[in-house]
mmCIF file of N, CA and C in Angstrom:
data_model
loop_
_atom_site.group_PDB
_atom_site.id
_atom_site.type_symbol
_atom_site.label_atom_id
_atom_site.label_comp_id
_atom_site.label_asym_id
_atom_site.label_seq_id
_atom_site.Cartn_x
_atom_site.Cartn_y
_atom_site.Cartn_z
ATOM 1 N N UNK A 91 0.827 -1.219 0.012
ATOM 2 C CA UNK A 91 -0.003 0.042 -0.013
ATOM 3 C C UNK A 91 0.863 1.274 -0.090
ATOM 4 N N UNK A 92 0.583 2.064 -0.878
ATOM 5 C CA UNK A 92 1.444 3.402 -1.021
ATOM 6 C C UNK A 92 1.129 4.271 0.168
ATOM 7 N N UNK A 93 1.994 5.140 0.473
ATOM 8 C CA UNK A 93 1.925 6.086 1.655
ATOM 9 C C UNK A 93 0.714 7.001 1.429
ATOM 10 N N UNK A 94 0.323 7.344 0.159
ATOM 11 C CA UNK A 94 -0.752 8.267 -0.078
ATOM 12 C C UNK A 94 -2.143 7.486 -0.068
ATOM 13 N N UNK A 95 -2.103 6.280 -0.082
ATOM 14 C CA UNK A 95 -3.330 5.522 -0.131
ATOM 15 C C UNK A 95 -3.972 5.644 1.252
ATOM 16 N N UNK A 96 -5.304 5.659 1.285
ATOM 17 C CA UNK A 96 -6.093 5.750 2.541
ATOM 18 C C UNK A 96 -5.972 4.351 3.339
ATOM 19 N N UNK A 97 -6.032 4.346 4.541
ATOM 20 C CA UNK A 97 -5.960 3.182 5.339
ATOM 21 C C UNK A 97 -7.281 2.414 5.036
ATOM 22 N N UNK A 98 -7.346 1.071 5.451
ATOM 23 C CA UNK A 98 -8.407 0.228 5.304
ATOM 24 C C UNK A 98 -9.209 -0.126 6.611
ATOM 25 N N UNK A 99 -8.792 0.507 7.672
ATOM 26 C CA UNK A 99 -9.350 0.302 8.973
ATOM 27 C C UNK A 99 -10.774 0.870 8.964
ATOM 28 N N UNK A 100 -11.687 0.053 9.407
ATOM 29 C CA UNK A 100 -13.143 0.483 9.519
ATOM 30 C C UNK A 100 -13.480 0.502 10.963
ATOM 31 N N UNK A 101 -14.048 1.636 11.418
ATOM 32 C CA UNK A 101 -14.513 1.892 12.736
ATOM 33 C C UNK A 101 -16.061 1.491 12.790
ATOM 34 N N UNK A 102 -16.410 0.798 13.852
ATOM 35 C CA UNK A 102 -17.819 0.322 14.016
ATOM 36 C C UNK A 102 -18.428 1.061 15.169
ATOM 37 N N UNK A 103 -18.034 2.250 15.429
ATOM 38 C CA UNK A 103 -18.549 3.031 16.581
ATOM 39 C C UNK A 103 -20.024 3.183 16.458
ATOM 40 N N UNK A 104 -20.582 3.553 15.287
ATOM 41 C CA UNK A 104 -21.988 3.700 15.162
ATOM 42 C C UNK A 104 -22.857 2.489 15.582
ATOM 43 N N UNK A 105 -22.360 1.354 15.111
ATOM 44 C CA UNK A 105 -23.180 0.108 15.436
ATOM 45 C C UNK A 105 -23.065 -0.280 17.021
ATOM 46 N N UNK A 106 -21.920 -0.014 17.517
ATOM 47 C CA UNK A 106 -21.803 -0.240 19.003
ATOM 48 C C UNK A 106 -22.534 0.696 19.738
ATOM 49 N N UNK A 107 -22.594 2.011 19.526
ATOM 50 C CA UNK A 107 -23.375 2.948 20.164
ATOM 51 C C UNK A 107 -24.919 2.621 20.048
ATOM 52 N N UNK A 108 -25.373 2.150 18.945
ATOM 53 C CA UNK A 108 -26.662 1.814 18.660
ATOM 54 C C UNK A 108 -27.138 0.682 19.469
ATOM 55 N N UNK A 109 -26.222 -0.382 19.404
ATOM 56 C CA UNK A 109 -26.516 -1.653 20.317
ATOM 57 C C UNK A 109 -26.467 -1.351 21.770
ATOM 58 N N UNK A 110 -25.886 -0.291 22.278
ATOM 59 C CA UNK A 110 -25.978 0.088 23.645
ATOM 60 C C UNK A 110 -26.837 1.197 23.963
ATOM 61 N N UNK A 111 -27.542 1.765 23.061
ATOM 62 C CA UNK A 111 -28.417 2.894 23.227
ATOM 63 C C UNK A 111 -27.759 4.054 23.794
ATOM 64 N N UNK A 112 -26.518 4.311 23.434
ATOM 65 C CA UNK A 112 -25.704 5.509 23.794
ATOM 66 C C UNK A 112 -25.497 6.404 22.652
ATOM 67 N N UNK A 113 -25.447 7.672 22.899
ATOM 68 C CA UNK A 113 -25.259 8.679 21.942
ATOM 69 C C UNK A 113 -23.748 9.002 21.929
ATOM 70 N N UNK A 114 -23.389 9.600 20.780
ATOM 71 C CA UNK A 114 -21.870 10.088 20.678
ATOM 72 C C UNK A 114 -21.566 11.079 21.793
ATOM 73 N N UNK A 115 -22.548 11.952 21.971
ATOM 74 C CA UNK A 115 -22.306 12.981 23.044
ATOM 75 C C UNK A 115 -22.074 12.243 24.472
ATOM 76 N N UNK A 116 -22.997 11.399 24.777
ATOM 77 C CA UNK A 116 -22.791 10.606 26.054
ATOM 78 C C UNK A 116 -21.444 9.951 26.097
ATOM 79 N N UNK A 117 -21.002 9.383 25.106
ATOM 80 C CA UNK A 117 -19.638 8.631 25.070
ATOM 81 C C UNK A 117 -18.612 9.605 25.140
ATOM 82 N N UNK A 118 -18.769 10.782 24.591
ATOM 83 C CA UNK A 118 -17.717 11.918 24.575
ATOM 84 C C UNK A 118 -17.651 12.343 26.134
ATOM 85 N N UNK A 119 -18.684 12.534 26.783
ATOM 86 C CA UNK A 119 -18.653 12.957 28.089
ATOM 87 C C UNK A 119 -18.021 11.930 29.115
ATOM 88 N N UNK A 120 -18.309 10.650 28.818
ATOM 89 C CA UNK A 120 -17.885 9.539 29.592
ATOM 90 C C UNK A 120 -16.332 9.313 29.475
ATOM 91 N N UNK A 121 -15.862 9.467 28.203
ATOM 92 C CA UNK A 121 -14.351 9.086 28.047
ATOM 93 C C UNK A 121 -13.510 10.301 28.050
ATOM 94 N N UNK A 122 -14.062 11.605 28.010
ATOM 95 C CA UNK A 122 -13.385 12.734 28.023
ATOM 96 C C UNK A 122 -12.615 13.090 26.685
ATOM 97 N N UNK A 123 -13.183 12.608 25.562
ATOM 98 C CA UNK A 123 -12.781 12.931 24.294
ATOM 99 C C UNK A 123 -13.802 13.805 23.611
ATOM 100 N N UNK A 124 -13.277 14.823 22.844
ATOM 101 C CA UNK A 124 -14.225 15.750 22.314
ATOM 102 C C UNK A 124 -15.090 15.137 21.311
ATOM 103 N N UNK A 125 -16.353 15.695 21.117
ATOM 104 C CA UNK A 125 -17.352 15.180 20.110
ATOM 105 C C UNK A 125 -16.719 15.236 18.683
ATOM 106 N N UNK A 126 -16.037 16.280 18.419
ATOM 107 C CA UNK A 126 -15.407 16.435 17.184
ATOM 108 C C UNK A 126 -14.423 15.194 16.910
ATOM 109 N N UNK A 127 -13.502 14.898 17.848
ATOM 110 C CA UNK A 127 -12.560 13.851 17.641
ATOM 111 C C UNK A 127 -13.257 12.398 17.477
ATOM 112 N N UNK A 128 -14.275 12.202 18.309
ATOM 113 C CA UNK A 128 -15.043 11.032 18.222
ATOM 114 C C UNK A 128 -15.799 10.903 16.829
ATOM 115 N N UNK A 129 -16.224 12.020 16.424
ATOM 116 C CA UNK A 129 -16.898 11.928 15.033
ATOM 117 C C UNK A 129 -15.856 11.691 14.017
ATOM 118 N N UNK A 130 -14.655 12.237 14.067
ATOM 119 C CA UNK A 130 -13.635 11.968 12.994
ATOM 120 C C UNK A 130 -13.405 10.350 13.037
ATOM 121 N N UNK A 131 -13.221 9.886 14.204
ATOM 122 C CA UNK A 131 -12.980 8.438 14.369
ATOM 123 C C UNK A 131 -14.162 7.558 13.814
ATOM 124 N N UNK A 132 -15.463 8.010 14.169
ATOM 125 C CA UNK A 132 -16.676 7.441 13.864
ATOM 126 C C UNK A 132 -16.847 7.288 12.263
ATOM 127 N N UNK A 133 -16.359 8.348 11.663
ATOM 128 C CA UNK A 133 -16.607 8.533 10.105
ATOM 129 C C UNK A 133 -15.314 8.048 9.375
ATOM 130 N N UNK A 134 -14.468 7.327 10.022
ATOM 131 C CA UNK A 134 -13.195 6.624 9.485
ATOM 132 C C UNK A 134 -12.205 7.697 8.752
ATOM 133 N N UNK A 135 -12.186 8.910 9.430
ATOM 134 C CA UNK A 135 -11.230 9.835 9.011
ATOM 135 C C UNK A 135 -10.056 9.957 9.895
ATOM 136 N N UNK A 136 -9.953 9.187 11.005
ATOM 137 C CA UNK A 136 -8.871 9.353 11.966
ATOM 138 C C UNK A 136 -7.631 8.740 11.494
ATOM 139 N N UNK A 137 -6.488 9.293 11.523
ATOM 140 C CA UNK A 137 -5.302 8.759 11.171
ATOM 141 C C UNK A 137 -4.534 8.015 12.301
ATOM 142 N N UNK A 138 -4.949 8.302 13.415
ATOM 143 C CA UNK A 138 -4.409 7.660 14.676
ATOM 144 C C UNK A 138 -5.295 7.743 15.899
ATOM 145 N N UNK A 139 -5.078 6.798 16.812
ATOM 146 C CA UNK A 139 -5.950 7.022 17.978
ATOM 147 C C UNK A 139 -4.956 6.450 19.151
ATOM 148 N N UNK A 140 -4.999 7.327 20.248
ATOM 149 C CA UNK A 140 -4.130 6.908 21.419
ATOM 150 C C UNK A 140 -4.651 5.736 22.207
ATOM 151 N N UNK A 141 -3.764 4.878 22.668
ATOM 152 C CA UNK A 141 -4.096 3.669 23.376
ATOM 153 C C UNK A 141 -4.987 4.067 24.519
ATOM 154 N N UNK A 142 -4.724 5.075 25.149
ATOM 155 C CA UNK A 142 -5.536 5.613 26.372
ATOM 156 C C UNK A 142 -6.908 5.959 25.988
ATOM 157 N N UNK A 143 -7.150 6.516 24.762
ATOM 158 C CA UNK A 143 -8.418 6.839 24.195
ATOM 159 C C UNK A 143 -9.210 5.516 23.840
ATOM 160 N N UNK A 144 -8.504 4.746 23.280
ATOM 161 C CA UNK A 144 -8.976 3.362 22.832
ATOM 162 C C UNK A 144 -9.488 2.607 24.031
ATOM 163 N N UNK A 145 -8.587 2.549 25.061
ATOM 164 C CA UNK A 145 -9.046 1.854 26.233
ATOM 165 C C UNK A 145 -10.160 2.471 27.004
ATOM 166 N N UNK A 146 -10.297 3.777 26.942
ATOM 167 C CA UNK A 146 -11.420 4.420 27.495
ATOM 168 C C UNK A 146 -12.721 4.127 26.766
ATOM 169 N N UNK A 147 -12.649 4.218 25.386
ATOM 170 C CA UNK A 147 -13.899 3.876 24.640
ATOM 171 C C UNK A 147 -14.220 2.433 24.745
ATOM 172 N N UNK A 148 -13.300 1.508 24.687
ATOM 173 C CA UNK A 148 -13.749 0.063 25.031
ATOM 174 C C UNK A 148 -14.266 -0.162 26.369
ATOM 175 N N UNK A 149 -13.722 0.551 27.426
ATOM 176 C CA UNK A 149 -14.296 0.456 28.761
ATOM 177 C C UNK A 149 -15.696 0.910 28.818
ATOM 178 N N UNK A 150 -15.925 2.096 28.133
ATOM 179 C CA UNK A 150 -17.244 2.727 28.227
ATOM 180 C C UNK A 150 -18.354 1.910 27.311
ATOM 181 N N UNK A 151 -17.832 1.180 26.295
ATOM 182 C CA UNK A 151 -18.709 0.414 25.548
ATOM 183 C C UNK A 151 -18.724 -1.042 25.852
ATOM 184 N N UNK A 152 -17.861 -1.417 26.838
ATOM 185 C CA UNK A 152 -17.687 -2.730 27.307
ATOM 186 C C UNK A 152 -17.443 -3.690 26.094
ATOM 187 N N UNK A 153 -16.506 -3.395 25.239
ATOM 188 C CA UNK A 153 -16.179 -4.125 24.093
ATOM 189 C C UNK A 153 -14.701 -4.221 23.951
ATOM 190 N N UNK A 154 -14.298 -5.165 23.028
ATOM 191 C CA UNK A 154 -12.962 -5.385 22.700
ATOM 192 C C UNK A 154 -12.497 -4.631 21.400
ATOM 193 N N UNK A 155 -11.356 -4.378 21.329
ATOM 194 C CA UNK A 155 -10.774 -3.643 20.224
ATOM 195 C C UNK A 155 -11.230 -4.110 18.865
ATOM 196 N N UNK A 156 -11.280 -5.407 18.767
ATOM 197 C CA UNK A 156 -11.679 -6.090 17.437
ATOM 198 C C UNK A 156 -13.184 -5.967 17.174
ATOM 199 N N UNK A 157 -13.966 -5.541 18.178
ATOM 200 C CA UNK A 157 -15.371 -5.126 17.944
ATOM 201 C C UNK A 157 -15.511 -3.756 17.407
ATOM 202 N N UNK A 158 -14.557 -2.887 17.822
ATOM 203 C CA UNK A 158 -14.600 -1.524 17.447
ATOM 204 C C UNK A 158 -14.028 -1.285 16.094
ATOM 205 N N UNK A 159 -12.930 -2.046 15.681
ATOM 206 C CA UNK A 159 -12.236 -1.893 14.465
ATOM 207 C C UNK A 159 -12.209 -3.169 13.596
ATOM 208 N N UNK A 160 -12.160 -3.086 12.311
ATOM 209 C CA UNK A 160 -11.777 -4.252 11.580
ATOM 210 C C UNK A 160 -11.060 -3.733 10.397
ATOM 211 N N UNK A 161 -10.325 -4.653 9.720
ATOM 212 C CA UNK A 161 -9.610 -4.359 8.467
ATOM 213 C C UNK A 161 -10.041 -5.366 7.412
ATOM 214 N N UNK A 162 -10.799 -4.904 6.501
ATOM 215 C CA UNK A 162 -11.267 -5.778 5.441
ATOM 216 C C UNK A 162 -10.097 -6.364 4.608
ATOM 217 N N UNK A 163 -10.178 -7.486 4.225
ATOM 218 C CA UNK A 163 -9.139 -8.036 3.333
ATOM 219 C C UNK A 163 -9.074 -7.307 2.073
ATOM 220 N N UNK A 164 -7.852 -7.021 1.544
ATOM 221 C CA UNK A 164 -7.772 -6.409 0.208
ATOM 222 C C UNK A 164 -7.865 -7.399 -0.855
ATOM 223 N N UNK A 165 -8.232 -6.843 -2.063
ATOM 224 C CA UNK A 165 -8.426 -7.704 -3.237
ATOM 225 C C UNK A 165 -7.138 -8.269 -3.831
#
């Protein structure tokens, strides 16, 4: 994959929030991450995520990292 190519990591934050009846705003307040930054993550535009943020999101949603992200196989 060339450096200018977009990543293939897919974030499933929308699905996890819906399954738990939680809003992005409530998650933002619970984990201490701005609504804007969570929105960037949710919309697959994030270039990086801190382990501390990832841990806080997984704790709040009671999920594993593999439930939050996936990497579809390339063709």
